[in-house]
Amino acid sequence: MKIKKSTRHNAFCRICLCMVVISTFIFSPTQLNARKITIDLTKPQYGLLPTVGDKTFSSRFARLLDSLKHIATPEDKVIIKFSKNIYHIYLEDTEKHEVYISNHDQSQPKATGFYINGWNNLTIDGKGATFMFHGTILPFVMINSNNCSLENFSVDFNTPQISQVEIISNNEEKGISFRPSPEVNHKVSDDGRFEVYGEGWGYFPGFGMAFEKETRHIVYRTADIGFNLKQIKYLNDNTYLAPNWKDSRLTPGTIVTMRPYYRPAPAVYIGDNKNTRLENINIHYAEGMGLIAYRCNNVTLKKFNVCLRGAEDSRYFTTHADATHFSQCKGKIISTHGLYENMMDDAINVHGIYLKVMERIDAKTLRLAYGHNQAWGFAWGDVGDSVTFINTKTMENRGEINYISSITPSDKKTELGCREFIAKFKNSLPDEVGTNGNYGIENLTWTPEIYFAHNVIRNNRARGALFSSPKRTVCEYNLFDHTSGSAIVLCGDCNGWYESGAVKDLVIRKNRFVNSLTSLFQFTNAIISIYPVIPEIKNQSRKFHGGTPSAIVISDNVFETFDAPLLYAKSVDGLQFINNKVIKNTDFKPFHFNTHPILFENVINGYAPGFDIKNNDLTE
């Protein structure tokens, strides 16, 4: 249900904006009708100064934005400036919109703090503002917009759903005692369970992450920890005893971040945009990812940070999942000078989406479906897009390129909320596609070039960076510091995550890797792990990644590590591991099941001079 808009207030806003337009009218040498419109929200006439106790900021800003849209033309450059203040946004004041977001829970509608739809040349300049959200809210939505920017602000939540506690004592027989952080709203339920709650949400914690108090590193060999918080007993000084929680790794002083499984919304969602820029933004917390971009053409991140609130921050966590995530995008993705720390998943993940081939209707027509339960409800392809088909068992690409002639939702009237499509293609389909249930389809048009450089990734869960694009990808001058799992992963999976596609042109150079792999997670077979999911790899005749002798080049990097595995690669044609420096340390005890610095499985044209390459026969 949307907030009812005030006609009287809209009229007032339009009068104010008209005055601004007249006073800021400028001529462009190339577009004589284009104007620069600056809205300075520090001026009282807009009624948007932050005031103590005010709970209507979100709805008032929505009305101003709507009024402005009636005045600005698509050619106008519009700048909205905030101030270095804290702006509070409350759940009861937000607009509700049906927004389907890849790799998130698809609960609808979603409460949105800032909803920006159908804009051109718009800049939201926070000027150092902090936007503080109260309740389960999707803070920023920018969709169907061109040449727009978000810059110079921070996103935070008053009561995070990640609940932090400190281990006070650990007794093998009596259990673990812990003390919740002051910001954690908690109670003991009627049946004796530890319960946490906030504005519109609540849950019983059952798993989380453990951090060293001084270093903020994830505790060695802990990964995702589970715990039993039943039969809780209150001791004193806000301290509780959990008699059923037994874990010898959690010494007194350890910080445990308890978190729910669900991820309702990211901090920033951008979709179906062209030329989007995000600069000097700090995401301190989000109930999902920091940023997710879907079907965007050209995205630039500069100093986009998913980070703590400074060295003295009492929190040990940031986002529930990835810091940044790019799904089914094209053009160029540029991410530089970012800080990504203490998030509960990867710093960056770039991939497409495989659809499952469900039915062959005729020689040129298929019924297709989304495969993962957190990735559906939106457009997948356009008329004229180039596609290819992949065998889900062997992950072999058939090699033929085809083109979409038409694509329409088959289970909904529109793409919004759909799970299936009927697609017609320009050329006849191979005989086996759609007849045996073993094929997926990849959209080759919606694949991006990637440049990821000068970033810091540290103290996070799972992995550092995941790249899955056939186009040119460069990863350079980054610091991967205690990434917990692998620092870099190349995957490809048409069976579980349905994240495409194969890597054909990748350079990983001049990065520094410090003590990655202190825990094990999915796909983490080495510091750099090339791990496509291939159920029947013994039947594979064509490799998944690569295709040229220098398809993947890993050079001039520094690996500071306590353990053996540097590089693991599976199903690759063309890989070079050259001029890399390895510095061994004794910071942790080696434990990884992979004891080989270089382990190749089903790899051809692999080149790693100076290393004893172990090349195993596969047993999958």
XYZ file of C-alpha atoms in Angstrom:
620
model
C 0.000 0.000 0.000
C 1.504 3.328 -1.024
C 1.459 6.398 1.146
C -1.379 8.713 0.164
C 0.145 11.788 -1.404
C -0.858 15.294 -0.369
C -2.073 17.394 -3.327
C -1.650 20.556 -1.308
C 1.935 19.738 -0.446
C 2.680 18.729 -4.050
C 1.436 22.092 -5.285
C 3.648 23.874 -2.766
C 6.675 21.832 -3.773
C 6.083 22.528 -7.465
C 5.944 26.269 -6.847
C 9.248 26.103 -4.943
C 10.846 23.978 -7.635
C 9.689 26.289 -10.413
C 11.435 29.145 -8.626
C 14.605 27.061 -8.426
C 14.396 26.127 -12.102
C 14.104 29.759 -13.168
C 17.048 30.810 -10.994
C 19.334 27.986 -12.130
C 18.519 27.867 -15.850
C 21.732 27.412 -17.830
C 22.413 26.859 -21.514
C 24.478 23.947 -22.766
C 26.535 24.343 -25.931
C 25.123 21.090 -27.262
C 21.637 21.064 -25.743
C 20.134 24.538 -25.596
C 17.067 23.217 -23.806
C 18.955 21.420 -21.030
C 18.987 22.982 -17.587
C 20.825 22.379 -14.350
C 18.393 22.148 -11.443
C 19.876 22.073 -7.953
C 17.685 21.271 -4.957
C 19.458 22.170 -1.713
C 17.585 20.462 1.104
C 19.343 22.595 3.714
C 16.989 25.392 2.665
C 13.815 25.479 4.757
C 11.387 25.999 1.868
C 11.550 22.300 1.008
C 10.531 21.219 4.514
C 13.116 18.434 4.581
C 15.501 19.496 7.322
C 16.073 16.608 9.758
C 14.376 17.295 13.074
C 14.351 15.342 16.326
C 11.360 13.036 16.597
C 10.183 13.517 13.022
C 9.037 10.245 11.440
C 7.808 11.484 8.058
C 11.007 12.190 6.150
C 10.667 9.329 3.660
C 7.134 10.241 2.561
C 7.936 13.960 2.354
C 10.991 13.271 0.192
C 8.885 11.006 -2.058
C 6.403 13.841 -2.575
C 9.196 16.280 -3.417
C 10.721 13.823 -5.888
C 7.347 13.319 -7.532
C 6.847 17.077 -7.790
C 10.290 17.553 -9.279
C 9.579 14.959 -11.923
C 6.708 17.112 -13.216
C 9.147 19.981 -13.799
C 12.374 18.352 -15.018
C 12.707 17.199 -18.614
C 14.763 14.127 -19.601
C 17.551 16.460 -20.762
C 17.795 18.419 -17.484
C 20.572 17.676 -15.021
C 19.025 17.456 -11.561
C 21.065 17.518 -8.342
C 19.502 16.957 -4.919
C 21.811 17.885 -2.047
C 21.443 16.784 1.558
C 23.580 17.873 4.514
C 25.927 16.173 6.950
C 23.142 15.136 9.313
C 21.386 11.959 10.373
C 18.133 11.409 8.492
C 15.841 8.822 10.101
C 13.563 6.687 7.933
C 10.830 4.655 9.647
C 9.033 1.583 8.394
C 5.542 3.021 8.917
C 6.392 6.042 6.727
C 7.744 4.155 3.720
C 6.106 3.439 0.381
C 5.523 -0.220 -0.493
C 6.519 -1.508 -3.913
C 6.663 -4.888 -5.609
C 10.405 -5.218 -6.201
C 11.933 -8.572 -7.215
C 15.645 -8.685 -6.476
C 18.055 -11.381 -7.605
C 19.685 -13.456 -4.857
C 17.299 -12.173 -2.183
C 14.072 -13.296 -0.578
C 11.154 -12.489 -2.846
C 8.698 -11.480 -0.120
C 6.428 -8.728 -1.473
C 5.783 -5.862 -1.289
C 8.974 -4.276 -0.009
C 9.102 -1.131 2.094
C 11.373 1.340 0.298
C 13.142 4.343 1.790
C 14.127 6.101 -1.453
C 12.345 4.931 -4.597
C 13.814 6.379 -7.806
C 12.115 5.159 -10.976
C 12.420 6.427 -14.539
C 14.916 9.263 -14.077
C 17.575 10.728 -16.338
C 20.633 12.739 -15.266
C 19.737 12.673 -11.566
C 22.356 12.976 -8.811
C 21.577 12.286 -5.153
C 24.417 13.962 -3.234
C 24.312 13.133 0.467
C 27.020 15.667 1.377
C 28.111 13.345 4.202
C 24.602 12.445 5.382
C 23.805 9.272 7.301
C 20.498 7.626 6.434
C 19.385 5.646 9.491
C 16.672 3.074 8.878
C 14.227 1.663 11.411
C 12.683 -1.705 10.577
C 12.897 -4.049 7.601
C 13.390 -1.587 4.750
C 14.984 -1.588 1.293
C 16.879 1.724 1.632
C 17.586 2.715 -1.998
C 15.929 1.631 -5.232
C 17.013 3.104 -8.561
C 15.419 1.480 -11.590
C 14.714 2.261 -15.266
C 17.056 5.251 -15.044
C 19.923 6.605 -17.162
C 23.038 8.609 -16.323
C 22.218 8.791 -12.602
C 24.486 8.942 -9.551
C 24.342 8.248 -5.838
C 27.166 9.752 -3.805
C 28.516 10.957 -0.460
C 26.362 9.248 2.162
C 26.180 6.353 4.615
C 23.490 3.732 5.170
C 22.887 2.243 8.597
C 20.149 0.577 10.629
C 19.154 1.450 14.166
C 18.588 -2.175 15.207
C 20.442 -4.688 13.029
C 19.057 -8.178 12.620
C 22.554 -9.517 13.195
C 22.805 -9.791 16.978
C 26.236 -9.614 18.536
C 27.299 -11.248 21.796
C 30.591 -11.679 23.656
C 31.667 -14.985 25.160
C 32.203 -14.487 28.905
C 33.092 -18.026 29.963
C 33.311 -21.458 28.386
C 32.966 -24.546 30.536
C 32.972 -27.981 28.976
C 30.344 -29.251 31.412
C 28.280 -26.168 32.311
C 28.156 -24.622 28.834
C 28.880 -21.126 27.509
C 27.935 -17.839 29.103
C 27.586 -14.762 26.910
C 26.628 -11.102 27.077
C 24.635 -9.400 24.299
C 25.785 -6.036 22.974
C 23.805 -3.052 24.303
C 22.041 -2.502 20.949
C 20.611 -6.042 20.921
C 16.950 -6.215 21.952
C 16.522 -9.620 23.536
C 14.490 -11.696 25.934
C 14.012 -15.265 27.125
C 10.910 -16.784 25.566
C 8.289 -18.635 27.582
C 9.865 -21.954 26.588
C 13.361 -20.853 27.666
C 14.913 -19.875 24.321
C 17.056 -16.817 23.649
C 15.080 -14.501 21.377
C 16.135 -11.294 19.612
C 13.758 -8.775 18.080
C 13.454 -5.356 16.478
C 11.014 -3.169 14.621
C 8.765 -5.630 12.834
C 11.022 -8.682 13.146
C 12.213 -11.313 15.586
C 13.901 -14.724 15.561
C 15.614 -17.397 17.655
C 19.339 -17.462 16.760
C 20.865 -20.779 15.788
C 24.023 -20.001 13.824
C 26.540 -17.265 13.152
C 30.193 -16.297 12.910
C 32.946 -16.032 15.519
C 35.481 -13.151 15.504
C 38.687 -12.542 17.411
C 38.096 -9.566 19.667
C 41.363 -7.722 19.027
C 42.053 -8.440 15.353
C 38.433 -8.758 14.118
C 39.543 -11.824 12.114
C 37.115 -14.720 11.862
C 38.249 -17.340 14.366
C 40.500 -19.956 12.780
C 38.669 -23.065 11.528
C 35.215 -22.009 12.617
C 33.383 -21.032 9.396
C 29.631 -21.088 10.116
C 29.066 -22.102 13.725
C 25.843 -23.528 15.050
C 24.608 -23.343 18.628
C 21.758 -24.393 20.894
C 20.287 -21.549 22.910
C 17.524 -23.498 24.616
C 17.108 -23.610 28.421
C 18.834 -20.238 28.742
C 19.429 -18.980 32.273
C 19.949 -15.371 33.310
C 23.023 -14.927 35.507
C 23.712 -11.252 36.210
C 24.994 -8.086 34.562
C 23.074 -8.849 31.336
C 24.839 -12.214 31.088
C 23.193 -15.514 30.163
C 24.227 -19.143 30.503
C 23.532 -21.483 27.575
C 23.972 -24.977 29.051
C 23.474 -26.668 25.659
C 26.044 -24.533 23.830
C 29.305 -26.470 23.728
C 32.182 -25.296 21.530
C 35.783 -25.360 22.795
C 36.954 -22.991 20.017
C 35.075 -20.043 21.517
C 37.360 -18.721 24.206
C 36.334 -15.885 26.561
C 36.391 -12.571 24.688
C 35.329 -14.102 21.369
C 32.677 -12.070 19.580
C 29.852 -14.075 18.004
C 27.535 -12.501 15.446
C 24.222 -14.349 15.480
C 22.241 -13.994 12.282
C 19.066 -15.233 10.619
C 19.093 -17.158 7.383
C 16.794 -14.843 5.466
C 17.880 -11.788 3.451
C 14.872 -9.556 2.733
C 16.604 -6.636 0.998
C 19.972 -5.092 0.081
C 21.038 -1.564 0.981
C 20.989 -0.435 -2.660
C 19.183 -2.052 -5.579
C 19.737 -0.808 -9.122
C 17.923 -2.437 -12.028
C 17.476 -1.847 -15.766
C 19.660 1.258 -15.650
C 22.263 2.630 -18.000
C 25.406 4.468 -16.880
C 24.977 4.354 -13.114
C 27.634 5.754 -10.774
C 27.971 5.183 -7.029
C 30.752 7.095 -5.290
C 31.924 7.667 -1.742
C 29.164 5.607 -0.145
C 29.445 3.680 3.130
C 27.130 0.758 3.786
C 27.439 -0.014 7.490
C 24.651 -2.561 7.585
C 22.027 -4.162 5.362
C 19.626 -7.055 5.794
C 20.864 -8.541 2.536
C 23.692 -7.420 0.247
C 25.307 -4.005 0.164
C 24.554 -3.439 -3.525
C 22.931 -5.553 -6.166
C 22.697 -4.554 -9.810
C 20.444 -6.434 -12.206
C 20.301 -5.929 -15.983
C 22.317 -2.729 -15.778
C 24.464 -1.406 -18.624
C 27.655 0.238 -17.314
C 28.046 0.543 -13.540
C 30.899 2.431 -11.862
C 31.750 2.107 -8.184
C 34.375 4.420 -6.722
C 34.987 4.324 -2.987
C 31.850 2.296 -2.521
C 32.469 0.780 0.892
C 30.782 -1.936 2.885
C 32.508 -1.213 6.125
C 32.412 -0.743 9.862
C 31.747 2.685 11.333
C 35.445 3.246 12.033
C 38.210 1.699 14.126
C 36.227 2.142 17.334
C 33.023 0.581 16.048
C 31.584 -1.886 18.545
C 30.163 -4.018 15.734
C 32.021 -6.875 14.069
C 29.660 -7.244 11.097
C 28.330 -5.317 8.126
C 25.996 -6.952 5.583
C 24.094 -10.254 5.709
C 25.578 -11.386 2.399
C 27.742 -10.041 -0.472
C 29.102 -6.529 -0.382
C 28.389 -6.061 -4.107
C 26.627 -8.329 -6.566
C 26.050 -7.974 -10.317
C 23.554 -10.242 -12.055
C 22.785 -10.335 -15.802
C 24.561 -7.001 -16.476
C 26.414 -5.804 -19.573
C 28.696 -2.964 -20.662
C 31.443 -2.309 -18.108
C 31.499 -2.934 -14.372
C 34.202 -0.807 -12.766
C 34.858 -1.142 -9.032
C 37.832 0.714 -7.573
C 39.150 1.982 -4.217
C 36.520 0.219 -2.145
C 36.746 -1.179 1.368
C 34.844 -4.411 1.931
C 35.041 -5.814 5.437
C 33.218 -8.068 7.889
C 30.366 -8.907 5.516
C 28.801 -12.341 5.634
C 29.765 -13.267 2.073
C 31.793 -12.131 -0.936
C 33.109 -8.661 -1.766
C 31.963 -8.936 -5.385
C 30.108 -11.543 -7.386
C 29.526 -11.032 -11.117
C 27.486 -13.576 -13.048
C 24.621 -14.190 -15.424
C 21.627 -16.440 -14.871
C 21.077 -19.797 -16.509
C 17.464 -20.605 -17.225
C 16.407 -24.240 -17.252
C 15.030 -25.616 -20.486
C 11.732 -27.123 -19.351
C 9.952 -28.049 -22.586
C 10.493 -28.125 -26.319
C 7.337 -26.711 -27.930
C 8.548 -26.849 -31.530
C 11.800 -26.650 -33.484
C 12.283 -22.986 -32.595
C 10.348 -22.577 -29.353
C 11.125 -23.483 -25.727
C 9.585 -23.080 -22.312
C 12.240 -21.772 -19.909
C 12.283 -21.344 -16.139
C 14.337 -19.746 -13.382
C 16.032 -22.399 -11.255
C 16.929 -20.806 -7.927
C 14.326 -19.733 -5.412
C 16.008 -16.360 -4.807
C 16.354 -15.455 -8.470
C 13.069 -14.971 -10.319
C 10.428 -12.366 -10.937
C 12.130 -10.157 -13.543
C 13.077 -9.880 -17.202
C 15.835 -12.167 -18.472
C 16.384 -11.315 -22.132
C 15.333 -9.153 -25.062
C 14.553 -9.695 -28.714
C 17.829 -9.960 -30.619
C 19.914 -11.184 -27.667
C 22.443 -13.882 -28.482
C 22.162 -17.106 -26.493
C 23.843 -20.453 -26.185
C 22.877 -23.806 -24.667
C 24.743 -25.813 -22.045
C 24.485 -29.428 -20.941
C 23.766 -29.316 -17.204
C 25.459 -32.657 -16.512
C 28.781 -31.999 -18.242
C 28.588 -28.179 -18.385
C 29.607 -28.383 -22.038
C 28.570 -25.515 -24.269
C 27.168 -26.704 -27.559
C 28.986 -23.886 -29.309
C 26.154 -22.725 -31.546
C 24.918 -19.149 -31.154
C 21.228 -18.469 -31.550
C 19.112 -15.324 -31.189
C 15.881 -14.524 -29.379
C 13.004 -13.709 -31.752
C 10.457 -13.256 -28.957
C 10.274 -13.891 -25.222
C 7.153 -13.545 -23.068
C 6.215 -14.648 -19.538
C 4.134 -17.818 -19.518
C 2.936 -17.811 -15.900
C 2.231 -14.070 -15.457
C 0.809 -11.287 -17.594
C 4.049 -9.301 -17.174
C 7.646 -10.071 -16.302
C 7.111 -8.734 -12.772
C 6.861 -11.801 -10.575
C 7.209 -14.345 -13.376
C 9.085 -17.643 -13.111
C 8.746 -18.978 -16.654
C 9.022 -17.753 -20.259
C 8.101 -18.914 -23.721
C 10.992 -18.053 -26.027
C 11.186 -18.295 -29.802
C 14.535 -18.315 -31.576
C 15.779 -17.201 -34.974
C 17.366 -20.553 -35.894
C 16.194 -24.113 -35.412
C 17.289 -25.673 -32.132
C 19.597 -28.690 -31.775
C 17.555 -31.885 -31.619
C 18.419 -32.759 -28.028
C 17.757 -29.318 -26.489
C 14.501 -29.499 -24.607
C 13.896 -33.199 -25.067
C 15.833 -34.726 -22.170
C 15.707 -32.080 -19.436
C 19.491 -31.724 -19.333
C 19.957 -28.280 -20.852
C 20.192 -24.718 -19.669
C 20.379 -21.485 -21.639
C 22.792 -18.602 -21.205
C 22.292 -15.026 -22.421
C 25.585 -13.908 -23.996
C 24.427 -10.356 -24.700
C 23.983 -9.634 -20.997
C 27.598 -10.286 -19.986
C 29.948 -7.510 -18.825
C 33.551 -6.490 -18.918
C 34.898 -6.196 -15.353
C 37.586 -4.047 -13.785
C 38.163 -4.644 -10.051
C 41.176 -2.767 -8.700
C 42.714 -1.010 -5.682
C 40.196 -2.507 -3.275
C 40.642 -3.885 0.244
C 38.769 -7.051 1.205
C 39.180 -8.249 4.780
C 37.715 -10.218 7.671
C 34.730 -11.488 5.733
C 32.954 -14.765 5.428
C 33.261 -17.274 2.583
C 35.128 -15.758 -0.388
C 36.634 -12.525 -1.663
C 35.718 -12.159 -5.346
C 33.735 -14.270 -7.807
C 33.996 -13.599 -11.528
C 31.804 -15.373 -14.100
C 31.855 -13.512 -17.392
C 33.267 -14.495 -20.783
C 34.339 -10.911 -21.456
C 37.558 -9.189 -20.456
C 38.035 -9.224 -16.658
C 40.949 -7.606 -14.832
C 41.526 -7.996 -11.085
C 44.585 -6.044 -9.972
C 46.207 -4.127 -7.106
C 43.781 -5.469 -4.500
C 44.484 -6.549 -0.927
C 42.750 -9.747 0.171
C 43.362 -9.826 3.921
C 42.021 -12.747 5.978
C 39.127 -13.466 3.638
C 38.333 -16.608 5.688
C 37.654 -18.718 2.603
C 39.189 -18.463 -0.873
C 40.236 -15.023 -2.058
C 39.081 -15.493 -5.672
C 36.651 -18.054 -7.076
C 35.578 -18.829 -10.640
C 32.527 -21.016 -10.639
C 29.686 -21.649 -13.108
C 26.731 -23.759 -12.046
C 23.601 -24.794 -13.937
C 22.441 -27.179 -11.227
C 22.103 -25.310 -7.939
C 22.846 -21.576 -7.989
C 22.251 -21.267 -11.766
C 24.937 -18.593 -12.022
C 26.571 -18.367 -15.465
C 29.011 -18.319 -17.175
C 32.415 -19.501 -18.353
C 35.528 -17.309 -18.034
C 37.371 -16.695 -21.314
C 39.618 -13.668 -20.711
C 40.793 -13.053 -17.139
C 43.878 -11.388 -15.675
C 44.638 -11.597 -11.945
C 47.777 -9.587 -11.288
C 49.650 -7.554 -8.690
C 47.329 -8.458 -5.848
C 48.353 -9.285 -2.299
C 46.788 -12.254 -0.512
C 47.257 -12.427 3.273
C 46.203 -15.556 5.185
C 43.213 -16.582 3.147
C 41.605 -19.959 3.826
C 41.444 -19.994 7.604
C 38.111 -21.810 7.232
C 36.406 -23.972 4.623
C 33.351 -22.946 2.633
C 31.781 -23.956 -0.683
C 34.234 -23.951 -3.624
C 37.258 -23.101 -1.406
C 39.892 -25.574 -2.617
C 42.757 -23.034 -2.695
C 43.425 -19.310 -2.325
C 42.394 -18.998 -5.982
C 39.832 -21.691 -6.706
C 38.467 -22.410 -10.181
C 35.558 -24.656 -9.372
C 32.702 -25.065 -11.859
C 29.978 -27.437 -10.684
C 30.062 -30.388 -13.091
C 28.038 -33.466 -12.041
C 29.409 -35.757 -14.778
C 32.863 -34.405 -15.504
C 34.172 -37.761 -16.699
C 31.808 -37.482 -19.654
C 33.003 -33.984 -20.508
C 34.924 -33.604 -23.780
C 35.128 -29.794 -23.878
C 36.492 -27.753 -20.959
C 34.207 -25.245 -19.250
C 36.588 -22.287 -18.653
C 39.135 -20.922 -21.099
C 39.607 -21.804 -24.733
C 42.934 -20.100 -25.541
C 46.440 -20.652 -24.105
C 46.280 -17.413 -22.102
C 42.569 -17.395 -21.247
C 43.368 -17.084 -17.524
C 46.619 -15.388 -16.469
C 47.600 -15.172 -12.788
C 50.815 -13.190 -12.517
C 52.947 -10.975 -10.269
C 50.881 -11.549 -7.137
C 52.130 -11.985 -3.563
C 50.755 -14.863 -1.515
C 51.391 -14.652 2.238
C 50.117 -17.934 3.589
C 50.430 -20.462 6.404
C 49.122 -23.357 4.314
C 49.874 -25.087 1.010
C 47.119 -24.556 -1.617
C 47.615 -21.547 -3.855
C 45.701 -22.486 -7.000
C 43.087 -25.107 -7.719
C 41.624 -25.419 -11.212
C 39.057 -27.749 -12.723
C 37.938 -28.018 -16.340
C 40.121 -25.298 -17.821
C 41.765 -24.948 -21.219
C 44.537 -22.339 -21.013
C 45.863 -21.152 -17.645
C 49.129 -19.424 -16.718
C 50.442 -19.043 -13.146
C 53.642 -17.011 -13.552
C 55.952 -14.643 -11.648
C 54.060 -14.979 -8.365
C 55.784 -14.675 -4.995
C 54.957 -16.965 -2.079
C 55.817 -15.976 1.505
C 55.178 -18.723 4.069
C 54.356 -17.863 7.686
C 53.409 -19.666 10.889
C 50.423 -17.506 11.856
C 48.142 -20.559 11.835
C 48.612 -24.313 11.712
C 48.162 -25.830 8.224
C 44.972 -27.881 7.986
C 43.600 -27.773 4.433
C 42.721 -31.105 2.807
C 44.432 -29.929 -0.392
C 48.164 -30.199 0.294
C 49.311 -29.214 -3.199
C 50.331 -25.640 -4.066
C 49.010 -26.175 -7.597
C 46.289 -28.744 -8.161
C 44.834 -29.194 -11.654
C 41.905 -31.481 -12.397
C 40.872 -31.997 -15.997
C 43.028 -29.052 -17.120
C 44.865 -28.707 -20.417
C 47.401 -26.060 -21.439
C 48.114 -25.300 -17.787
C 51.441 -23.567 -17.173
C 53.009 -22.912 -13.760
C 56.814 -22.833 -14.018
C 58.644 -23.501 -10.771
C 55.808 -25.498 -9.228
C 55.244 -29.220 -9.041
C 51.803 -29.364 -10.597
C 49.626 -32.130 -9.274
C 47.210 -33.144 -12.031
C 44.664 -35.636 -10.722
C 42.258 -37.864 -12.531
C 38.768 -36.827 -11.544
C 36.545 -39.116 -9.567
C 33.283 -37.152 -9.682
